[in-house]
Structure formats: structure tokens, C-alpha cells
Coordinates of C-alpha atoms and ligand atoms in Angstrom, one line a residue:
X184 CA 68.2 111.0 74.3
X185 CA 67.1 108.9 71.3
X186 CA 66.0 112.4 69.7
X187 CA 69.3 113.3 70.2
X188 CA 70.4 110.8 68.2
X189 CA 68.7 111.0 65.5
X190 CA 69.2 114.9 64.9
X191 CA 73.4 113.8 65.4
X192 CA 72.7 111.1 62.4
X193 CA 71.8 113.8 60.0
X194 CA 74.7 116.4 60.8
X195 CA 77.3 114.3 59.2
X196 CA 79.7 116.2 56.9
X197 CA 79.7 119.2 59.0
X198 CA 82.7 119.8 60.2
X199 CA 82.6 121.3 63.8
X200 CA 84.6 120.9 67.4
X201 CA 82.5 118.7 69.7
X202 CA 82.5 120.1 73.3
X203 CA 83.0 116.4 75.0
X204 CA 85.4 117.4 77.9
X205 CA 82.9 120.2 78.7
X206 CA 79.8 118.1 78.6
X207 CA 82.0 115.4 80.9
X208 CA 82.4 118.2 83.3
X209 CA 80.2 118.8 86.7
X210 CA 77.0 120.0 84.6
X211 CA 75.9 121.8 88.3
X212 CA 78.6 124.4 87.3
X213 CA 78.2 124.5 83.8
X214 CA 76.9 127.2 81.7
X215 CA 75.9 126.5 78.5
X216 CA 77.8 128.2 75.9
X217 CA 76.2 131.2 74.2
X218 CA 75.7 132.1 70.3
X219 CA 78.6 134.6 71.0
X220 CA 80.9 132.4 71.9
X221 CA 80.5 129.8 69.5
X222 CA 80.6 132.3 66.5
X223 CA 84.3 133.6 68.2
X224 CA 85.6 129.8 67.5
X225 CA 84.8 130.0 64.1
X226 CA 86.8 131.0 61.3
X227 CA 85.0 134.3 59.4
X228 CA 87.3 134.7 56.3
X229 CA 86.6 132.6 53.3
X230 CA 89.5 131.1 52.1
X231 CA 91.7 133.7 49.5
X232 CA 94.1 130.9 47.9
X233 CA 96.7 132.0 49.3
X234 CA 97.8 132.2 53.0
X235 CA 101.1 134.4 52.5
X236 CA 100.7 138.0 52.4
X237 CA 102.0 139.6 49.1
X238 CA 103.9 142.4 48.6
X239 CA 102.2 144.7 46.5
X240 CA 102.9 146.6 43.4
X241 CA 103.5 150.5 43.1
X242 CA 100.5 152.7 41.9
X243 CA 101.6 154.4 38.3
X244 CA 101.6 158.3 38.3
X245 CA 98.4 159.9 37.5
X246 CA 97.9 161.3 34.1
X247 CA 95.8 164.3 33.1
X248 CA 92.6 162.9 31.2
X249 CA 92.9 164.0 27.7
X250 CA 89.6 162.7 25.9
X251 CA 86.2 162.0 27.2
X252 CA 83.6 160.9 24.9
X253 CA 80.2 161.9 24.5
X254 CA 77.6 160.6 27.0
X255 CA 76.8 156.5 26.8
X256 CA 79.2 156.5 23.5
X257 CA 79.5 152.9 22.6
X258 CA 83.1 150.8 22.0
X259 CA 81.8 147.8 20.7
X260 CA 84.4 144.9 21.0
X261 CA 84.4 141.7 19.2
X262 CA 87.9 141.7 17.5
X263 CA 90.6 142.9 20.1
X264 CA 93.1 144.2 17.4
X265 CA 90.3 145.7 15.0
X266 CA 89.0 147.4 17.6
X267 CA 92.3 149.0 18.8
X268 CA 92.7 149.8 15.1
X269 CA 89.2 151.5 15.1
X270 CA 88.1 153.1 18.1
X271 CA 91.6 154.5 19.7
X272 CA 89.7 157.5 21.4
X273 CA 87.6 155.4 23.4
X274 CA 89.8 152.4 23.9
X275 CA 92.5 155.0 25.0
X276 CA 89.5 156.9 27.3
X277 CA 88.8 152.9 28.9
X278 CA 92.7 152.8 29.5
X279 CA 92.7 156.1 31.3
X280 CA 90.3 155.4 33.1
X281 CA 91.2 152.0 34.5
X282 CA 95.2 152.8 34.9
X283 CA 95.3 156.3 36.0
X284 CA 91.7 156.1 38.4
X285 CA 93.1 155.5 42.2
X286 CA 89.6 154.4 43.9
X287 CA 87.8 152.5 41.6
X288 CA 84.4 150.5 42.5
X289 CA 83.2 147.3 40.4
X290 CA 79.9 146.5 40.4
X291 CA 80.0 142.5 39.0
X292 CA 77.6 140.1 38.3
X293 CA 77.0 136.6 36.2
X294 CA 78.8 137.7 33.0
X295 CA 82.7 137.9 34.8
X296 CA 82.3 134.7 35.7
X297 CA 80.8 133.0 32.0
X298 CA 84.2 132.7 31.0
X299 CA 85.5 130.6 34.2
X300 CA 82.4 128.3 33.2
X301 CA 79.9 129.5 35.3
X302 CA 76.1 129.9 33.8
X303 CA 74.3 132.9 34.3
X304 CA 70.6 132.4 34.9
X305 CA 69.5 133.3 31.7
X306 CA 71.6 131.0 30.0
X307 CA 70.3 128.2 27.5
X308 CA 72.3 125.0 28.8
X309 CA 74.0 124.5 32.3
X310 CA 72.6 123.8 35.3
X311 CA 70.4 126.1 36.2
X312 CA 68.0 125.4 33.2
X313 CA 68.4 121.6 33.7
X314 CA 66.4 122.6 37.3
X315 CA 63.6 124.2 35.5
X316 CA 64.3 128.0 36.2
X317 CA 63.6 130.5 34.0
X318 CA 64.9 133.5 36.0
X319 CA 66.6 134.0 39.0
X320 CA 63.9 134.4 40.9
X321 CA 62.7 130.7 39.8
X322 CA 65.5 129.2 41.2
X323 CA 66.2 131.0 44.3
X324 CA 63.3 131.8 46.5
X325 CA 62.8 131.6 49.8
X326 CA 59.3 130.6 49.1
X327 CA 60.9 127.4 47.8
X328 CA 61.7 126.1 51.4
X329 CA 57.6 125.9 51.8
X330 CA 57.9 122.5 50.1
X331 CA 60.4 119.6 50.9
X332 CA 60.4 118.7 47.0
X333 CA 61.3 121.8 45.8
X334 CA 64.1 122.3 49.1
X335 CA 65.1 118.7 47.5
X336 CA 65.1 120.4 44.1
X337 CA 67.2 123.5 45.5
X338 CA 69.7 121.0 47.4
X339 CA 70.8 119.2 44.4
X340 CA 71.4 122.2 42.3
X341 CA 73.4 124.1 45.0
X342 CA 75.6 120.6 45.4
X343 CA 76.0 121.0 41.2
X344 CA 76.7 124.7 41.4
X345 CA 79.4 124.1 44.5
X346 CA 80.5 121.0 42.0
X347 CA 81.3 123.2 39.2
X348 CA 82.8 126.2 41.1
X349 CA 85.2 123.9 42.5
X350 CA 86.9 122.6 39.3
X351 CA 86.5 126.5 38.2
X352 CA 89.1 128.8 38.2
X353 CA 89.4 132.5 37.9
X354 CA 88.6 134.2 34.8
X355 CA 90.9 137.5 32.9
X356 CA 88.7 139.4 34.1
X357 CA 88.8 138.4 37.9
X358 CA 92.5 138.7 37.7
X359 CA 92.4 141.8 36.6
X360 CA 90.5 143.0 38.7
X361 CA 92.8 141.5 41.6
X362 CA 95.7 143.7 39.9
X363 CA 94.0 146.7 40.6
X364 CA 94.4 145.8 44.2
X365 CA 97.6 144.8 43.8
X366 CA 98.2 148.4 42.5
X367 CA 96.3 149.3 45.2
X368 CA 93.6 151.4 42.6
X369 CA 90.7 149.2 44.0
X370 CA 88.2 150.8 46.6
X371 CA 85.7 147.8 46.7
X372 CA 83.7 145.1 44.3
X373 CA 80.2 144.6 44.8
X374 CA 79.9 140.9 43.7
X375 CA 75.9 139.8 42.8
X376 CA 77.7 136.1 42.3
X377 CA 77.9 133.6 44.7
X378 CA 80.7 131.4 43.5
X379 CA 84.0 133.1 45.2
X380 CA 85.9 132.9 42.2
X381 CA 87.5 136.5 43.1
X382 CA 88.7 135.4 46.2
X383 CA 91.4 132.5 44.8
X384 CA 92.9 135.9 43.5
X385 CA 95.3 137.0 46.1
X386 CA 94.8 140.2 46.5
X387 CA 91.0 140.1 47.3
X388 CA 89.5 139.1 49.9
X389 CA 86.1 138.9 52.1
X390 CA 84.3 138.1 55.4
X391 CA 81.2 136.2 56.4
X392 CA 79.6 137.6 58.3
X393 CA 80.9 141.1 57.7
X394 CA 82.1 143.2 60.2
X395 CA 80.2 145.8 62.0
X396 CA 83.0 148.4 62.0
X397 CA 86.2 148.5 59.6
X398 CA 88.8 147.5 58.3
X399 CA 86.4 146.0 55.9
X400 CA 87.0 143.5 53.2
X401 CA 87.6 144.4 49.8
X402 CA 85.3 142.0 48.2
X403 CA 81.6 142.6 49.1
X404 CA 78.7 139.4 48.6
X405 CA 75.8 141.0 47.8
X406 CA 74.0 137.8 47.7
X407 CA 76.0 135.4 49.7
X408 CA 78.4 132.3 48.8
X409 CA 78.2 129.1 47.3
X410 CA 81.1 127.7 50.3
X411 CA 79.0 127.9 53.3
X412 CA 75.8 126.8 55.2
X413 CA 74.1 129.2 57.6
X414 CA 72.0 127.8 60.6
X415 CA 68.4 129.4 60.0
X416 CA 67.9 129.8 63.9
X417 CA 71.3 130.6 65.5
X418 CA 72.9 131.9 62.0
X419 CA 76.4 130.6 62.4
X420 CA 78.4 129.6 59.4
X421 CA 79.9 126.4 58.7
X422 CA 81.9 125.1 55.6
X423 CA 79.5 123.6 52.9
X424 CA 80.9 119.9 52.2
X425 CA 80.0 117.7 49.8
X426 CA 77.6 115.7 50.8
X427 CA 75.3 118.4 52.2
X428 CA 71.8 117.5 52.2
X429 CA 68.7 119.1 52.4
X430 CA 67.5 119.7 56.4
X431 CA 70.7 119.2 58.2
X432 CA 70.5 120.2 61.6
X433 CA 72.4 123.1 63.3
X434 CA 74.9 120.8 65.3
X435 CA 75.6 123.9 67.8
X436 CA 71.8 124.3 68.3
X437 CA 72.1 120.6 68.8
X438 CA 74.7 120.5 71.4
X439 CA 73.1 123.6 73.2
X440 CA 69.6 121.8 73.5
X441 CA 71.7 118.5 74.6
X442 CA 73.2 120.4 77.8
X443 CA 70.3 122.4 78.1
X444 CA 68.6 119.1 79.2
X445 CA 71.7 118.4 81.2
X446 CA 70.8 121.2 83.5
X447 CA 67.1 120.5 83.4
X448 CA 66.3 123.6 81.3
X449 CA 63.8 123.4 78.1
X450 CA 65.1 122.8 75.0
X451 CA 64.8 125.2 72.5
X452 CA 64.5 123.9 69.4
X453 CA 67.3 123.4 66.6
X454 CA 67.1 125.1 63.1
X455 CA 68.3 123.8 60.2
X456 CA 71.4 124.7 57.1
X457 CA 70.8 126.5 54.7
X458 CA 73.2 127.4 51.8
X459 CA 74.6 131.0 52.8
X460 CA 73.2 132.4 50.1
X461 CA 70.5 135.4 49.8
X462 CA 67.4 134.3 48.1
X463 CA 64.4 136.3 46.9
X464 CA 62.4 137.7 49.7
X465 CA 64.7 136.8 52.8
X466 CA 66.2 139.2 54.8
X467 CA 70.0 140.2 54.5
X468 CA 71.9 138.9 57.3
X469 CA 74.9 141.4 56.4
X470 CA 72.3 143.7 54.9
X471 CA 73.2 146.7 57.7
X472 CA 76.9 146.5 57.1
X473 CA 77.0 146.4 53.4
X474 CA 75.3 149.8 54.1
X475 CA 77.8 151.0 56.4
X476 CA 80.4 149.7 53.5
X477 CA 78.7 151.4 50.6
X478 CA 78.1 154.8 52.5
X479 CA 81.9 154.9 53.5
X480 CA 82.9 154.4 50.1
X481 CA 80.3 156.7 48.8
X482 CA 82.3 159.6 51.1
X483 CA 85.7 158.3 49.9
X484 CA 85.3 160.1 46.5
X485 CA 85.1 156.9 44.4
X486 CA 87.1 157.7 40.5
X487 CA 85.9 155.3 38.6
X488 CA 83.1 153.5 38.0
X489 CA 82.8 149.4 36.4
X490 CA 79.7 148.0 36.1
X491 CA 80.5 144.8 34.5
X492 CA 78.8 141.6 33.6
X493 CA 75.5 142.6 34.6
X494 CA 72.0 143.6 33.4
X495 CA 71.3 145.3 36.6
X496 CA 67.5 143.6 37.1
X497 CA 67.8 143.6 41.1
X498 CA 66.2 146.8 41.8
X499 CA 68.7 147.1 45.2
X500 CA 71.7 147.0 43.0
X501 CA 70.7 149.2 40.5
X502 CA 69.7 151.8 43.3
X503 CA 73.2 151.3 44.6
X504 CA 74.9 151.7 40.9
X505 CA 73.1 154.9 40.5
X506 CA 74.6 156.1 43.8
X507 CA 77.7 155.0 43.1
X508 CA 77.7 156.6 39.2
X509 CA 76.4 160.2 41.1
X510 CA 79.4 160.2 43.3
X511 CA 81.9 159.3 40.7
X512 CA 80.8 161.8 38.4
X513 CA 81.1 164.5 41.7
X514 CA 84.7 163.6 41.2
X515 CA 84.7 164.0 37.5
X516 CA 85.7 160.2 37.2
X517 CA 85.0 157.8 34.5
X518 CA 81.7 155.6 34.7
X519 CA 81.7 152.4 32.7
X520 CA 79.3 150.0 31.4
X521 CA 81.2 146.4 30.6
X522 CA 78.7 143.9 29.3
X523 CA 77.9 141.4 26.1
X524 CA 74.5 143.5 26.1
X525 CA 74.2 147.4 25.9
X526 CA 72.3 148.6 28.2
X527 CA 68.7 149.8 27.6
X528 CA 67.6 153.0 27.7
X529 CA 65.4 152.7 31.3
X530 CA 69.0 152.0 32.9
X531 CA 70.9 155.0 31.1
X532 CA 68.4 157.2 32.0
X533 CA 68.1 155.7 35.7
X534 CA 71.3 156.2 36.4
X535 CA 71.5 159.3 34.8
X536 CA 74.1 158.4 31.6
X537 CA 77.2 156.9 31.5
X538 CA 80.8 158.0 30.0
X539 CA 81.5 154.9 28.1
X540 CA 79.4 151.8 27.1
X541 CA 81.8 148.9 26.0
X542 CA 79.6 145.9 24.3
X543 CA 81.9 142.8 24.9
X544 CA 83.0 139.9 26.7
X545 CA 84.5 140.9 30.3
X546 CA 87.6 139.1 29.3
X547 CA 88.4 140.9 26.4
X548 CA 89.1 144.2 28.5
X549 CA 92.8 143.6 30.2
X550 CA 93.5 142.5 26.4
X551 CA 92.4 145.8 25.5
X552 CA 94.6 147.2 28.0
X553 CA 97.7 145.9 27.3
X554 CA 97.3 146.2 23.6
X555 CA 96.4 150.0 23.9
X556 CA 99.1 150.1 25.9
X557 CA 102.0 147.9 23.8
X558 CA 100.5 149.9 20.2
X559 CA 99.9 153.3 21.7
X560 CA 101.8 154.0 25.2
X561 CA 105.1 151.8 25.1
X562 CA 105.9 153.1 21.3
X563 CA 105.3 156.6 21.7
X564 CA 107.6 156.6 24.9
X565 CA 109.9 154.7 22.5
X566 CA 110.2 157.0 19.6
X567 CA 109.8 160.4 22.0
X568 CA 110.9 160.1 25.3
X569 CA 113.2 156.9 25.8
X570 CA 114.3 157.8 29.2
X571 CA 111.1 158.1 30.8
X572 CA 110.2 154.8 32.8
X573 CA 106.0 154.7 33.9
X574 CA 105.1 151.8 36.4
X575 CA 102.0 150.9 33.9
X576 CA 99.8 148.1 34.9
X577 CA 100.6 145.2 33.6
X578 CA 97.8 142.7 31.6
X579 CA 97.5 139.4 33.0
X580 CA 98.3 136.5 30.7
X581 CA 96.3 133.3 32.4
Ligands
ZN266 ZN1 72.0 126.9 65.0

């Protein structure tokens, strides 16, 4: 028993429900409880903000597109108004496409969440360089959990990141993308990050784990969360606190080995918590149904294409973007690149050319909206057609 106690002094700040009046009980008749039936007890939806359902708001009428530019034309942004002024072809083509499109996939990554305060890897200052990374691939390795001073290294930087995300709140761009759930014009988001900003939107939402069969969230973690700590033997999920350190124990692993001795059975061994999310070279725990998701909405004839605040250098995401682009352009939609960076030409050509390439912050783009559609929309319906009332997706003004 005195192993027992030291494994119980290093899982506090895990939150979990002891199973006391169970372990009180005639052991003779007790069977131990089973991975199953543990995960059932636990909650599986991260937290959305919000715990009331709201009402949403009505999808505009679809307009015929008018204008499409030429292959990987560029709207470069770095003056809202100016560019309104200057490029009203192919801001009104980016208004089309993300007003009137009804299933619309975002692809996300690092650069929608800049703006909320949230580093990207490749950025100069913040916390990732003050752990020595260069890359991504640096910083999160599963290679790293070979040495205790590099898991060390990796615990202190995921309790900064978790830190930071929790004074961070939602950026333009997140709540934008929320309204075209709202409006019910979203089909999914593909998030690379890890930091759950999306989901204090109320309108999106995920699961972890994911579910094997639908309804499926709308709000898919390609890499995992910043919120939660996975068990590396039994993979249940538990809330990440704030004092997590490195080489917790699994306390359900814990409390199976304790009534496992009860009974007289071996033990089995306990694993430890990791941070739930995906590092370089581990296997996917939700790998299987984010491919169930992506070939569903790969058949649901996907409109619209946003690949936003990413460089695509994850060869699995970039092979799903390029899936993605090929069915949207099946459907005639609209497939756009949204970054600070241009692409280079090995992406265009991977994925085969896009209809629009708009150089500029993430946040700048429900500005664009509603100005395009206060200077360009509202004004002509003024002067022309004052009786005629479109529903037009409103720009959020955080
Ligand atoms: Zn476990």
C-alpha cells in the first residue's frame, strides 16, 4: 500500500470522483470497473462559453456570382479603406464568396489566433522561443518524453501556453468565423491550434475524443488542446489544472491497480498525463474519425474554401487542403488563401491554384466585409431598390 501512496501524492490537481463507497463494498463481489465505463462518467465536450443554446440567425439568399478573378490573383491588404477603394473586384469576389457560399470549410492555423495574443512558432518573442525551439517540431516531439529534462522543459511551457490562453480571448477573425455558424454557412473548421479560442464562440463547438459516428462537432483539432491531459496507457481525458506537473499518474489506472490488489489480481501498471495534444511522431488518438469527418464533408459538396493563417508545412494538412480545394472547385465554389504571407509557388501548384490569394492579417477580413458591404451593397440598394430588404451578414465589432 505504501506504493499506493506515493503514486496518490503526485495526482493532486486532477480533478476526478473517487470510487470510496465501491472500494468499502464486499470486494468478493466486486468487479473492477472497466476503461469503458470510466470514459462514460466523463464529460467529452470542451467547454463552449456558453451553456444556453442560441437561437440562430437566418441564411441571406444566394446571389449569382458575378466576377471571378484570374487563378491565384492577389488582394493584398494592409489599409482596409484603400483597399476597398482599390481592388473592388476582388474584395467584392471575397464578399461573394463568404456571404453567399452555404457549406464553407476553414482550414486555420497559428496566424487566427496572433491577434488574440497567441505566438506562432516561428515567431521572434513569446514563449515558444524563450524554450529554445526553432520550429514546431523542436518544441513538440514525442521524442522529447525520452528525457525527464526535456519532459521538464515541455511541462513548463505547456503550463505558460495554458497561462496565456486563459487571459486570451477570441480574435475578429474567430468571431467571424462563429457567425458563419450562426448563419448556419459553416460545414466544418479544421483547427492546427491547440488553444480553443474558437470554442468561447458560441456557436462552435467540439468533442474529445470525437465520436465514431455523427452528429459530429463543428470544430475539428487536428492537433489536440491545450485544456486537457490524456493518460498515455488507458487514454482517458481529464481537465488540465494549473498546477499540472510533469509525470502525474493516471488516477483511474491508479484506482484500477488498488482494487485489482483487493481481489488478489496483478496489477497492471499505471501510465502517466500527458498534455492532449498531438506531437511529432505520435499516433492520432482521433486520427480514424477526423477521416470519417473529412470524407463526409468531402461528399457534402463543400462551396467554399478558407485556408487561413497558415503556411501549410504539415504535409497531412496540406494533403487534406488539396482534397478539400478539388472538391470545392467540383462545385464551382470559391477557394481562398487568407494569410500575412502569400503562398509559394510549391503550394499553388500542389493544390492545384487557387481563386483568390488575400495577403493580410486574418482580422482585417470581417472589416473587409462589412465595408464592401456599407460602401458597395447597402448604398446601391439605397439609391436603386429601397424596398428590397437582404438578411446580409453582419461584421462583428469586438
Ligand atoms: Zn490511465
Amino acid at each position: 500500500m505504501g506504493k499506493t501512496t506515493e503514486h496518490e501524492s503526485i495526482v493532486v490537481g486532477v480533478k476526478r470522483e473517487r470510487q470510496d463507497s465501491v472500494l468499502a463494498s464486499d470486494t468478493e463481489t466486486y468487479l473492477p470497473p472497466t476503461p469503458q465505463s470510466i470514459r462514460k462518467k466523463l464529460p467529452e465536450k470542451l467547454p463552449t462559453g456558453t451553456e444556453s443554446t442560441p437561437t440562430r440567425r437566418k441564411r441571406q439568399k444566394r446571389v449569382p456570382l458575378k466576377y471571378r478573378p484570374e487563378k491565384n490573383a492577389i488582394l493584398e491588404v494592409q489599409d482596409v479603406t484603400q483597399a476597398l477603394l482599390d481592388e473592388p473586384e476582388k474584395v467584392g469576389f471575397l464578399y461573394h464568396a463568404l456571404t453567399n457560399s452555404q457549406r464553407i470549410i476553414v482550414v486555420s492555423g497559428a496566424g487566427i489566433s496572433v491577434a488574440s495574443g497567441i505566438p506562432d512558432f516561428r515567431s521572434s518573442k513569446g514563449i515558444f522561443s524563450k524554450y529554445g525551439g526553432s520550429s514546431g517540431k523542436d518544441l513538440f516531439d514525442i521524442n522529447l518524453f525520452r528525457s525527464s529534462d526535456k519532459i521538464q522543459q515541455f511541462t513548463s511551457m505547456i503550463r505558460d501556453l495554458s497561462n496565456l490562453v486563459e487571459r486570451s480571448k477570441p480574435s475578429k477573425f474567430h468571431h467571424f468565423i462563429n457567425q458563419l455558424a450562426e448563419t448556419s454557412n459553416l460545414l466544418r473548421v479544421y483547427t492546427q491550434n491547440i488553444d480553443c479560442l474558437e470554442l468561447q464562440c458560441p456557436y462552435l463547438e467540439t468533442k474529445s475524443p470525437l465520436p465514431s459516428k455523427a452528429p459530429f462537432p463543428n470544430v475539428i483539432q487536428l492537433h489536440g488542446n491545450i485544456k486537457q491531459v490524456s493518460c498515455t496507457k488507458c487514454h482517458i481525458n481529464y481537465p488540465l489544472e494549473a498546477n499540472f506537473s510533469a509525470k502525474m499518474s493516471c488516477p483511474e489506472c491508479i484506482e484500477l491497480d488498488n482494487v485489482r490488489e483487493l481481489v488478489g489480481k496483478r496489477t497492471l501498471g499505471h501510465g502517466i498525463l500527458k498534455p492532449k495534444i498531438i506531437l511529432y511522431n505520435e499516433h492520432h488518438p482521433d486520427g480514424e474519425a477526423i477521416g470519417t469527418i473529412s470524407e463526409m464533408d468531402l461528399k457534402s459538396r463543400p462551396d467554399c474554401l478558407i485556408v487561413a493563417g497558415t503556411s501549410l508545412k504539415i504535409p497531412g494538412v496540406k494533403r487534406m487542403v488539396k482534397e478539400f480545394a478539388k472538391a470545392v472547385k467540383g462545385c464551382k465554389g470559391c477557394v481562398i488563401w487568407l494569410n500575412k504571407e502569400p503562398p509559394p509557388t510549391s503550394i499553388t501548384n500542389y493544390i492545384e491554384n487557387m481563386d483568390l490569394i488575400v495577403v493580410a492579417d486574418c482580422d482585417s477580413i470581417p472589416d473587409l466585409v462589412s465595408g464592401y458591404k456599407d460602401k458597395y451593397i447597402n448604398k446601391s440598394l439605397k439609391t436603386s431598390t429601397p424596398q428590397i430588404k437582404i438578411d446580409m451578414l453582419n461584421t462583428c465589432k469586438t
